[in-house]
Tab-separated table of C-alpha atoms and ligand atoms in Angstrom:
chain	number	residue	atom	x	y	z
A	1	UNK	CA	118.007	7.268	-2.231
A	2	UNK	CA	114.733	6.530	-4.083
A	3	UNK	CA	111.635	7.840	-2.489
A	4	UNK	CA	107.881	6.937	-3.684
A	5	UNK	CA	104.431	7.078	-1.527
A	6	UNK	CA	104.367	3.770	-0.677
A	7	UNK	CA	107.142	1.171	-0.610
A	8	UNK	CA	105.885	-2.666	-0.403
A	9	UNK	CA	107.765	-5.054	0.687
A	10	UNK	CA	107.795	-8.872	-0.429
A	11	UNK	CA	106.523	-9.298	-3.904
A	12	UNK	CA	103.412	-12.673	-3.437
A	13	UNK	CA	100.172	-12.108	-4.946
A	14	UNK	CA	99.622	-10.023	-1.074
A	15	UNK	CA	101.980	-7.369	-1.792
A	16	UNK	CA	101.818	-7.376	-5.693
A	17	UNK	CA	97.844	-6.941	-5.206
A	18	UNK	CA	97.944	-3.945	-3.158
A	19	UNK	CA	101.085	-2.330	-4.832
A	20	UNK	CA	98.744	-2.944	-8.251
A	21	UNK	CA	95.490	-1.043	-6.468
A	22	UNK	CA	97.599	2.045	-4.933
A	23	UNK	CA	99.452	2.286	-8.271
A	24	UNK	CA	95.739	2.417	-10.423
A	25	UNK	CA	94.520	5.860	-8.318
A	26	UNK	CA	97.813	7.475	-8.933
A	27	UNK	CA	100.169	6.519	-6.029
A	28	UNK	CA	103.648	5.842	-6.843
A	29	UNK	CA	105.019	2.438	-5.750
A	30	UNK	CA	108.197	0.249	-5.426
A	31	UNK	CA	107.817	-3.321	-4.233
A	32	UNK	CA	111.244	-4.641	-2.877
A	33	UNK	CA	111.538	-8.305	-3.549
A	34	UNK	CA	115.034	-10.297	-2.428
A	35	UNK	CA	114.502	-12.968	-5.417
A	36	UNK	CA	111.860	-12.305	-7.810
A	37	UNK	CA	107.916	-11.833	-7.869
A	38	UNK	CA	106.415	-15.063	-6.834
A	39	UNK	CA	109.275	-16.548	-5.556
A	40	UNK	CA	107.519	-17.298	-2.062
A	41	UNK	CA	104.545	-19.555	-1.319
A	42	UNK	CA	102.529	-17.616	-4.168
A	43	UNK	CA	103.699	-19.747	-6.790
A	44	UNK	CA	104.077	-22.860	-4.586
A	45	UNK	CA	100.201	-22.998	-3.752
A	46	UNK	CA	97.180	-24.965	-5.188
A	47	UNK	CA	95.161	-21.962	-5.726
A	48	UNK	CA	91.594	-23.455	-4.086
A	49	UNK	CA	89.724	-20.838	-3.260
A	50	UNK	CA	87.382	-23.112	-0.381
A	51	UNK	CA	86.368	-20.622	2.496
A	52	UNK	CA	83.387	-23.300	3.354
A	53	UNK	CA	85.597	-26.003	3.047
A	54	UNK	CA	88.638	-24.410	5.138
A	55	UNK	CA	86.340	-23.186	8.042
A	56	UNK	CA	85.111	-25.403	11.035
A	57	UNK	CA	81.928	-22.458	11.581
A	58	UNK	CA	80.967	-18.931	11.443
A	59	UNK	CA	83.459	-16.241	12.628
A	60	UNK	CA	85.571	-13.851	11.288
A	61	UNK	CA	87.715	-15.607	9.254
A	62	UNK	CA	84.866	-17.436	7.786
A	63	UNK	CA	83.443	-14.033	6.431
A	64	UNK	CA	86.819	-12.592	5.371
A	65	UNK	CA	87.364	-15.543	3.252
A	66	UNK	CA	83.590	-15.634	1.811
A	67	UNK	CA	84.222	-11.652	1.114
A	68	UNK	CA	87.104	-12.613	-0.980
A	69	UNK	CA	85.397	-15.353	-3.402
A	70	UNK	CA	82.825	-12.822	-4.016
A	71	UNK	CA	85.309	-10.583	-5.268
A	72	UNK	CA	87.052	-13.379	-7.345
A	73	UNK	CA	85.012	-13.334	-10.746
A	74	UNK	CA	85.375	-9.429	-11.345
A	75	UNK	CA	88.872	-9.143	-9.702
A	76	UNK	CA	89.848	-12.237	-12.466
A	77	UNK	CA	88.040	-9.953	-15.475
A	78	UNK	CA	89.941	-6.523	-14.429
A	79	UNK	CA	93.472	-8.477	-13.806
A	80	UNK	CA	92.867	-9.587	-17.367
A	81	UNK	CA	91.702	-7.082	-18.883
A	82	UNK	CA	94.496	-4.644	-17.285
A	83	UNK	CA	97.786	-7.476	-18.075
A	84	UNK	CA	96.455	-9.372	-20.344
A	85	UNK	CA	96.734	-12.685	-18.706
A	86	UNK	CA	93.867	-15.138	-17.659
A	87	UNK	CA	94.494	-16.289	-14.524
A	88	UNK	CA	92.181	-19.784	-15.312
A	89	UNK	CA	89.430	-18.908	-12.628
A	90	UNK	CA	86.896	-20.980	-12.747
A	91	UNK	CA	83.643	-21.897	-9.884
A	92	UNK	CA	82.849	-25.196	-10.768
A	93	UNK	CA	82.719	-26.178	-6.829
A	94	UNK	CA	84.916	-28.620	-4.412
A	95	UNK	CA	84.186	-31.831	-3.923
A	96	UNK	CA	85.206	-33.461	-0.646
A	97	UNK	CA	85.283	-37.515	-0.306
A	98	UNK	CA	83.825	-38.982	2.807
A	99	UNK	CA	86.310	-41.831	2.833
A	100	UNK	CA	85.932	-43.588	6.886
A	101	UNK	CA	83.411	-43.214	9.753
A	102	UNK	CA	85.052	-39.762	10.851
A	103	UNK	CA	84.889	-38.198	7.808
A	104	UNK	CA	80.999	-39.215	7.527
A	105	UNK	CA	80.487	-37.859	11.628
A	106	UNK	CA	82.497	-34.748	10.192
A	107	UNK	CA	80.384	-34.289	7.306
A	108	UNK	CA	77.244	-34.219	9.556
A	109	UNK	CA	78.783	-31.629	11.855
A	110	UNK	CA	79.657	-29.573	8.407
A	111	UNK	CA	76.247	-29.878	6.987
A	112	UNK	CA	74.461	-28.660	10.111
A	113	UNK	CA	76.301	-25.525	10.280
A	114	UNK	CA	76.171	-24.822	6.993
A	115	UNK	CA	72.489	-24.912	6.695
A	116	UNK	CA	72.589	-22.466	10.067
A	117	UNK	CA	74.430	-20.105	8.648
A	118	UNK	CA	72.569	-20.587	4.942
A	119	UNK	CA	75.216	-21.668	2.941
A	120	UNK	CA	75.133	-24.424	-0.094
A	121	UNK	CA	76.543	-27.770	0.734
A	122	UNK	CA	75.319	-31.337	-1.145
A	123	UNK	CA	75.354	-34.656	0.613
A	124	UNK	CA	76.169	-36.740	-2.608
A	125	UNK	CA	75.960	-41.044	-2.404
A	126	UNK	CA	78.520	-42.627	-4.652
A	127	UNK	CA	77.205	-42.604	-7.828
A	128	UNK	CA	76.725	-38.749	-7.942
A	129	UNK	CA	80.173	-38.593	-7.138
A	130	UNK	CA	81.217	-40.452	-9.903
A	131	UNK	CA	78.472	-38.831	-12.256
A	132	UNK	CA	80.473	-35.585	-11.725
A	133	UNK	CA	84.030	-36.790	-11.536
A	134	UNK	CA	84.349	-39.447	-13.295
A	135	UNK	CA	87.849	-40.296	-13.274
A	136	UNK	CA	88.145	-40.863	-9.429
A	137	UNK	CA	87.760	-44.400	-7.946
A	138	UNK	CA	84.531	-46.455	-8.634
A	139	UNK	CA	85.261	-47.958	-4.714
A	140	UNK	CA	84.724	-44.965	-2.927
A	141	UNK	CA	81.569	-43.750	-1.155
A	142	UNK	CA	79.875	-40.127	-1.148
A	143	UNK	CA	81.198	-36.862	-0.800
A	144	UNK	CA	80.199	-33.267	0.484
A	145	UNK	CA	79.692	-30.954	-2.688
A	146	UNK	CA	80.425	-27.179	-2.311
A	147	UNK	CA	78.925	-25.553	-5.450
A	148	UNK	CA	80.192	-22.109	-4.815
A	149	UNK	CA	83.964	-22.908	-4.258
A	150	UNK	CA	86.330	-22.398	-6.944
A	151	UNK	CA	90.049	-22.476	-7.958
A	152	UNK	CA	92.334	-19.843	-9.876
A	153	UNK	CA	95.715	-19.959	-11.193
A	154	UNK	CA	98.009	-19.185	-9.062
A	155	UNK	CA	101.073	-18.843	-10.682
A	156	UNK	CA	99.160	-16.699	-13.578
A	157	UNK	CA	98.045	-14.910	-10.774
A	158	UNK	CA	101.562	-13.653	-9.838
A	159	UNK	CA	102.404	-12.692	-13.291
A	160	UNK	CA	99.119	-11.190	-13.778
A	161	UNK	CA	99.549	-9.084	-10.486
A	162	UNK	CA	103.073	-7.578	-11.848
A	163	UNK	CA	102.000	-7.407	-15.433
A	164	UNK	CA	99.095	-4.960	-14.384
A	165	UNK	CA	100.916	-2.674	-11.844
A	166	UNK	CA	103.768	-2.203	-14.246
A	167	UNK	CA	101.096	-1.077	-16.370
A	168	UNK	CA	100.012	1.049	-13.359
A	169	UNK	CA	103.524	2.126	-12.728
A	170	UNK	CA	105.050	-0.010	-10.215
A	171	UNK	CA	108.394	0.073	-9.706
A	172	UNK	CA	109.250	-3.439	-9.030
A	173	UNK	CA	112.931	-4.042	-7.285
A	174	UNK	CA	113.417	-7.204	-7.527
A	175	UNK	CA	116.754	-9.317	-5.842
A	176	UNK	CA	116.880	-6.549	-2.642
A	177	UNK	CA	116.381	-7.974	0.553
A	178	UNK	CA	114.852	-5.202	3.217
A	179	UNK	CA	117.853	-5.413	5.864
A	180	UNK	CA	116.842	-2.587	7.933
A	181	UNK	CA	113.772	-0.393	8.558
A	182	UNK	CA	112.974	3.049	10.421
A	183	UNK	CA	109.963	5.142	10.551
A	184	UNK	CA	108.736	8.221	12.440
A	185	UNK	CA	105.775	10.652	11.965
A	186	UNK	CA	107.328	11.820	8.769
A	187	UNK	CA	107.860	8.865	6.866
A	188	UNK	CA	109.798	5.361	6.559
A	189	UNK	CA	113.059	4.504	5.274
A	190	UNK	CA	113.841	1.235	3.993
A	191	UNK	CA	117.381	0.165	3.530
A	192	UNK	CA	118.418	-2.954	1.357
A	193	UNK	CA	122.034	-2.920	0.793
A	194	UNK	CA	121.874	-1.471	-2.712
A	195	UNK	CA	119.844	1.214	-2.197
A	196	UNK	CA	117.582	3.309	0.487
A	197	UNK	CA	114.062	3.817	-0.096
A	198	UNK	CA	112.499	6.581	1.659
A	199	UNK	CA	108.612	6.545	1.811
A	200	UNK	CA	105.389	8.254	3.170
A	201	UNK	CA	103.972	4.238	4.600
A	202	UNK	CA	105.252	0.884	4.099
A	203	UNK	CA	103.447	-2.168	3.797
A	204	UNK	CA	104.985	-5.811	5.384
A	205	UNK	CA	104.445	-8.667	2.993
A	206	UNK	CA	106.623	-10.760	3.235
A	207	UNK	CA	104.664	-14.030	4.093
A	208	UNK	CA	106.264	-16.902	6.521
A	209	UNK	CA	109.611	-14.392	6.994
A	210	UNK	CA	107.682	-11.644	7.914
A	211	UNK	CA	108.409	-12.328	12.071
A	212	UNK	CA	112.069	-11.389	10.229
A	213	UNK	CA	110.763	-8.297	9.245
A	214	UNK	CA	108.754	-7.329	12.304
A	215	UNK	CA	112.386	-7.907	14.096
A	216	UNK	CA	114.255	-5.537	12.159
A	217	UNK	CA	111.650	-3.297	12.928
A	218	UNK	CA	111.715	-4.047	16.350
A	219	UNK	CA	107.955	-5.306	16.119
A	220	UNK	CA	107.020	-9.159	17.236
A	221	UNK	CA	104.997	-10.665	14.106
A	222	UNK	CA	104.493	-13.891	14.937
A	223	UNK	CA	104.363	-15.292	11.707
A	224	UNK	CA	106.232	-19.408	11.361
A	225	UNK	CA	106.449	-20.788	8.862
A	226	UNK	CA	104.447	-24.162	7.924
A	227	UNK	CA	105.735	-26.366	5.355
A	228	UNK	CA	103.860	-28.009	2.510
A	229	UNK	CA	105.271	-30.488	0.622
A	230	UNK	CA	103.868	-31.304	-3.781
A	231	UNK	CA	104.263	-33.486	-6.600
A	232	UNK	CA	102.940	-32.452	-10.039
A	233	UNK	CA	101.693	-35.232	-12.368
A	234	UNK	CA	101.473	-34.669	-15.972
A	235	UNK	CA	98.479	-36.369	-18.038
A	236	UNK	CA	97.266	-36.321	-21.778
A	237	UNK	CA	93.949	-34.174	-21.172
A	238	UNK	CA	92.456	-32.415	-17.754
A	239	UNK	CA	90.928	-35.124	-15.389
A	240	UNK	CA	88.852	-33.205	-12.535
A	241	UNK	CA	86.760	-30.166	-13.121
A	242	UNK	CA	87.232	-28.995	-9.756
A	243	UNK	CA	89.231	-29.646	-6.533
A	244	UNK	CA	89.293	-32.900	-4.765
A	245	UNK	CA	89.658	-32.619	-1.038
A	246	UNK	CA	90.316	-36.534	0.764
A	247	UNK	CA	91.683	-37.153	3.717
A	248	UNK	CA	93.456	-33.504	4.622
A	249	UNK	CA	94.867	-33.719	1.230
A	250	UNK	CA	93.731	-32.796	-2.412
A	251	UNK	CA	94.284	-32.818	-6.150
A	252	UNK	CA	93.581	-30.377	-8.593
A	253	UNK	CA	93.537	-30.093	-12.653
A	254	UNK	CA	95.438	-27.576	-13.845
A	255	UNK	CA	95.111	-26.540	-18.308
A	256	UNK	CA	97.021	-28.394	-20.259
A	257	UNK	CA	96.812	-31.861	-18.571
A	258	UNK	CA	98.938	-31.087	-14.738
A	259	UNK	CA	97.493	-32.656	-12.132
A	260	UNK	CA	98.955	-30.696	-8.689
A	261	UNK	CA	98.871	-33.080	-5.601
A	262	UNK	CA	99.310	-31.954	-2.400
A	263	UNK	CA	100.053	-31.103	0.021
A	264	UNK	CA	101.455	-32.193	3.625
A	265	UNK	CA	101.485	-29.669	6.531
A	266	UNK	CA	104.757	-29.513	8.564
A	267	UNK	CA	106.136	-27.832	11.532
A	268	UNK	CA	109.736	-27.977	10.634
A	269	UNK	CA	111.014	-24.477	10.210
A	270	UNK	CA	112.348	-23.444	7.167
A	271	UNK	CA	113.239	-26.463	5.618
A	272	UNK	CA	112.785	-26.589	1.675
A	273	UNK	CA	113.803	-30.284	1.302
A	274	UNK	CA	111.644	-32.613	-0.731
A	275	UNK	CA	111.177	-35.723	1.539
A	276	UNK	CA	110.694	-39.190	0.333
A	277	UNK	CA	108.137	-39.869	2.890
A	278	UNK	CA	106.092	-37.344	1.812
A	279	UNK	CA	106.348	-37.810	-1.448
A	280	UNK	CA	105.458	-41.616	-1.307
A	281	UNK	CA	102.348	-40.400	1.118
A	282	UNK	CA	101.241	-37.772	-1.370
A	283	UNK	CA	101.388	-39.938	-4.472
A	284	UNK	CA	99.756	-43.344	-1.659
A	285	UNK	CA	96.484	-41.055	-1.482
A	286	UNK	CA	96.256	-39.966	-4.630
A	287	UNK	CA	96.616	-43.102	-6.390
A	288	UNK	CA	94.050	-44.557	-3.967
A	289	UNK	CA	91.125	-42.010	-5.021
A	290	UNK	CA	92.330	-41.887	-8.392
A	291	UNK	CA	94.089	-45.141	-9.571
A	292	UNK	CA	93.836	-43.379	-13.075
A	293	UNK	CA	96.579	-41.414	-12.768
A	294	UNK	CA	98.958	-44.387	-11.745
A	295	UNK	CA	100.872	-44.049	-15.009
A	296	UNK	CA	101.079	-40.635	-14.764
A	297	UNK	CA	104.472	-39.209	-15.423
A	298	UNK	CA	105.230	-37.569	-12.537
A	299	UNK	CA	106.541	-34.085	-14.192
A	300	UNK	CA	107.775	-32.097	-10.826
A	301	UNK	CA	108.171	-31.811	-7.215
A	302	UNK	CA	108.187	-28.764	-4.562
A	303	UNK	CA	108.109	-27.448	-1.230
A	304	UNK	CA	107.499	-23.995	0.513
A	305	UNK	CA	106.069	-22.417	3.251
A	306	UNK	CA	102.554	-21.405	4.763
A	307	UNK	CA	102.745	-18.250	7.079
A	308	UNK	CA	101.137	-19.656	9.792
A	309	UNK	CA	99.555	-17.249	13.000
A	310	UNK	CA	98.966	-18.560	16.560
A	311	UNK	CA	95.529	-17.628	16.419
A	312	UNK	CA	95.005	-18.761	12.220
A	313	UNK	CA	94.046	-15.482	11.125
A	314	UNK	CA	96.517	-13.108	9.116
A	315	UNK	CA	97.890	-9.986	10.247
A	316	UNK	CA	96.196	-6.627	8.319
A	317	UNK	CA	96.593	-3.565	9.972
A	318	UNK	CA	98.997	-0.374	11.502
A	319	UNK	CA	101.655	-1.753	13.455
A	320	UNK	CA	101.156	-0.130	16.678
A	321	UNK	CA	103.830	2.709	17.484
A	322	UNK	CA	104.742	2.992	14.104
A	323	UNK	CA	101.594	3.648	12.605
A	324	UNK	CA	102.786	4.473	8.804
A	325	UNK	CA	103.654	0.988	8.871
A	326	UNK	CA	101.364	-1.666	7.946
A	327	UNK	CA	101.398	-5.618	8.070
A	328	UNK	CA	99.520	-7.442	5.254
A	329	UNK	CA	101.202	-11.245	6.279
A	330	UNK	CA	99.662	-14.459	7.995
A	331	UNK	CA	97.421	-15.201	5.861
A	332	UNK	CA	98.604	-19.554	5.928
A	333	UNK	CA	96.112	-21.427	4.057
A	334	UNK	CA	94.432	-18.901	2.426
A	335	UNK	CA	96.806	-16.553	1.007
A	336	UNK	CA	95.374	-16.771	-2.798
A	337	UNK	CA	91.641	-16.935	-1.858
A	338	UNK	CA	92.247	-13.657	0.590
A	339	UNK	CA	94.443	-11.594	-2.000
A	340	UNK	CA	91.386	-9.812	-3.555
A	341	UNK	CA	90.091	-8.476	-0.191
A	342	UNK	CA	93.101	-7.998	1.251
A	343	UNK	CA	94.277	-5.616	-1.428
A	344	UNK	CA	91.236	-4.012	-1.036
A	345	UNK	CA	90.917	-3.262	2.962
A	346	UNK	CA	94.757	-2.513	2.731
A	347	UNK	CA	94.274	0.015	-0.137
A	348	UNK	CA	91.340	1.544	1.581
A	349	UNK	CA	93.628	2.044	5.372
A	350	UNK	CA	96.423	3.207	3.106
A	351	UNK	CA	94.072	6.003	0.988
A	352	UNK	CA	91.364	6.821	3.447
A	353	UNK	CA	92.705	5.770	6.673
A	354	UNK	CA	89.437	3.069	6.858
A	355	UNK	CA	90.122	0.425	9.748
A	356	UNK	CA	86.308	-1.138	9.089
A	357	UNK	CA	86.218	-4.894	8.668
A	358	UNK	CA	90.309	-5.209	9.878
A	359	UNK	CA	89.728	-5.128	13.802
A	360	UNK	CA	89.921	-8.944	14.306
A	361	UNK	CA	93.318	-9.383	11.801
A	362	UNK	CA	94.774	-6.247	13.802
A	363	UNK	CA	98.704	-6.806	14.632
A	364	UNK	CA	98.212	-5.316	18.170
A	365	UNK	CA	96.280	-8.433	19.259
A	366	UNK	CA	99.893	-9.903	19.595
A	367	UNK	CA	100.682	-7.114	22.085
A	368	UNK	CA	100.518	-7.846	25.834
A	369	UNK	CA	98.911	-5.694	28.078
B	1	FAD	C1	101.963	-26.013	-0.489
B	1	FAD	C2	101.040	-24.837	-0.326
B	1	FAD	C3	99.748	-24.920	-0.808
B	1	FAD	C4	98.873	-23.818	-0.669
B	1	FAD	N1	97.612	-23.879	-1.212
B	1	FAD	C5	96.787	-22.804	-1.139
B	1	FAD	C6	95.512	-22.818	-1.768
B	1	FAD	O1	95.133	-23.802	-2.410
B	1	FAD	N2	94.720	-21.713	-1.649
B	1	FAD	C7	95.125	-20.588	-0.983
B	1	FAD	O2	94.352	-19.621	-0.899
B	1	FAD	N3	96.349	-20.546	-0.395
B	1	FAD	C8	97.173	-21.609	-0.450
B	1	FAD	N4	98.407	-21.582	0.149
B	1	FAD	C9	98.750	-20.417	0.973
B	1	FAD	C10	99.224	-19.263	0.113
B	1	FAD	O3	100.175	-19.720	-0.834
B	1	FAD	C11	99.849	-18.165	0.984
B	1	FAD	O4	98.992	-17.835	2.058
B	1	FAD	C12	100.087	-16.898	0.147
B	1	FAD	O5	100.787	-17.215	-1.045
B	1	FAD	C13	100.841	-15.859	0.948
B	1	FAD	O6	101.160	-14.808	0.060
B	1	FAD	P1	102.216	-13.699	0.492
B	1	FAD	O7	102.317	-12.755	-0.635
B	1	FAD	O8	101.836	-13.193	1.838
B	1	FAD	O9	103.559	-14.532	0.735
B	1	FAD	P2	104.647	-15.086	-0.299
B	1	FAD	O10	104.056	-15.497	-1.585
B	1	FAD	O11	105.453	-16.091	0.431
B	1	FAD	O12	105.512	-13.796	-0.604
B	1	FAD	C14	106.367	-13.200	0.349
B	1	FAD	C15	107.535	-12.596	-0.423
B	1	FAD	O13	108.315	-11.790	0.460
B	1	FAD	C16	109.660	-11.894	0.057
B	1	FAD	N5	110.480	-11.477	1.202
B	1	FAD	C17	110.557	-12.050	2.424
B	1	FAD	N6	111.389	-11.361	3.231
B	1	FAD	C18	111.850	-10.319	2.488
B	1	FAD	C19	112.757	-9.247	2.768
B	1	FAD	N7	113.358	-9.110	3.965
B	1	FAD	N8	113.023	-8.339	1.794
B	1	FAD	C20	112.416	-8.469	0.572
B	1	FAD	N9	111.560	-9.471	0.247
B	1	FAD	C21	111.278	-10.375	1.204
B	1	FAD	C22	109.802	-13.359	-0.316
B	1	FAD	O14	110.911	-13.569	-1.190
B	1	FAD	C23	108.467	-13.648	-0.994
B	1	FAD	O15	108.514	-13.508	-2.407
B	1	FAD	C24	99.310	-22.648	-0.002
B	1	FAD	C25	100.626	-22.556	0.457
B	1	FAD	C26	101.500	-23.639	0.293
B	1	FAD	C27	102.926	-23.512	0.765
């Protein structure tokens, strides 16, 4: 039996960011991950941090995700300062193409309500386009520029996240898979297999398998997985300063000349496959905004999974009846843009018992009754 304050489980940048901010005022902390830190959609993800781009209006979400880039430039400076590791922040913007007559109506709907609710957005003809990307297609038309969106790197982001709460004291625990669970006003015990880990509160990470874990707990999350499919070209030098949204799809310059492409959203289940079709779709769109990368070599492929909500916001907050259990999970699109504020309402209901700003994202709105 191993026992620490809080045990996490499920090690993505979620529960790595919130095991790293317990562990730094003095809480002790295991994370049990069944493969290894990262191993989940964490790593898998194109690290855009676009809360303008990703809403359709004002609402909650809207302000959880704005929250969140504010706390990206100082949250970036800490991580490295505390692991050592630049996670390649940068907010340089997003640039969206207008490509056909619905994107243009779209654009208009976009603009209005951004200038409602007071928020930068740029109509920008072609030329301006090309004046600050110029390696996309001279054919194409304007775009919609979002100066305060950004991107980070996400995989860096993992490794940054475990470097620094080792350095906290995190007990990481990795290749243990949380079979069973049980809690009562005492505590929660957390059985694996190899080992039981007994705990004052435990915290539910584990992304698109959480609705696993809420079973074993006896708990409905209603977390599903949704698939997205990638292709990673590799180029001389980098090509885009900042992310290039066309069409529901994107790509993005990573250091070092990758060029991530991406990514197709699928209702499949838990199917990891890399498909042909959406390979030859992926690499179709990109090559048509960016015929410059046509003799790319194309260096890797992937696929993992979103964890998707019904309603499309996560799931932060006690689980009701068990309320020394808390989900941090659903967070689908936006899992890497959210991790800063996530880590910090979670570490603030963990410490102080503060619910403020977590109503809407609370797991007993999938209650009945
Ligand atoms: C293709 C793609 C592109 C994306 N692009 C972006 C983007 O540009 N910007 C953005 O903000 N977000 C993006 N996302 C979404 C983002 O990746 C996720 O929302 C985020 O990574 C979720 O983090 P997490 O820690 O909750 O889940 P995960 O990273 O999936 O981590 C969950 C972990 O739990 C572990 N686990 C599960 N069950 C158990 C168990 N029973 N016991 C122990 N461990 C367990 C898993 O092994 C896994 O490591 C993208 C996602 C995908 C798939």
């Amino acid at each position: 039996m191993k026992s620490s304050d809080v045990i996490i489980v499920g090690g993505g940048a979620i529960g790595c960011s919130i095991a790293w901010r317990l562990a730094q005022v003095g809480l002790s902390v295991s994370v049990i991950e069944r493969d290894v830190p990262g191993a989940g959609a964490s790593s898998s993800a194109g690290g855009m941090l676009l809360p303008q781009e990703e809403s359709n209006g004002p609402g909650d979400m809207l302000n959880l995700m704005l929250q969140s880039r504010a706390l990206y430039p100082a949250f970036s400076e800490e991580l490295h300062s505390e692991s050592g590791i630049d996670i390649e922040f940068k907010s340089k913007g997003a640039l969206k193409l207008l490509l056909d007559e619905e994107d243009e109506r779209l654009a208009d709907k976009c603009l209005e309500w951004h200038r409602r609710e007071g928020l930068p957005l740029e109509r920008l003809a072609s030329a301006e386009v090309l004046e600050i990307e110029p390696n996309l297609s001279p054919e194409l038309g304007g775009g919609l520029f979002f100066p305060n969106e950004g991107q980070v790197g996400n995989r860096k982001l993992v490794v940054a996240l475990v470097a620094a709460a080792q350095v906290a004291g995190v007990e990481f625990h990795n290749g243990e898979e949380m079979l069973g669970i049980r809690a009562d006003e005492k505590g929660v015990e957390i059985e694996t297999g190899a080992d039981t880990y007994s705990g004052a509160t435990a915290v539910l990470c584990g992304g698109a398998w959480s609705k696993e874990i809420g079973d074993r707990l006896g708990f409905g999350l209603p977390v599903f997985p949704y698939k997205g499919q990638m292709v990673q070209l590799q180029v001389p030098a980098s090509m885009f300063e900042r992310p290039i949204l066309h069409g529901g799809a994107y790509i993005i310059s990573k250091p070092v000349g990758r060029v991530i492409c991406g990514g197709t959203m699928e209702k499949v289940g838990f199917d990891k496959r890399v498909t042909g079709e959406a390979i030859h779709s992926i690499l179709e769109n990109t090559l048509r905004i960016a015929p410059s990368l046509s003799n790319a070599e194309v260096a890797d492929t992937w696929a993992c999974f979103r964890p998707a909500t019904p309603d499309g916001l996560p799931i932060l907050g006690r689980i009701p009846g068990s309320p020394n259990i808390i989900a941090a999970t659903g967070h689908f699109r936006n899992g890497i843009l959210l991790t800063p504020v996530t880590a910090e309402l979670i570490a603030g209901l963990v410490l102080k018992g503060e619910e403020e700003g977590l109503a809407p994202f609370a797991p007993g709105r999938f209650v009945d009754g």
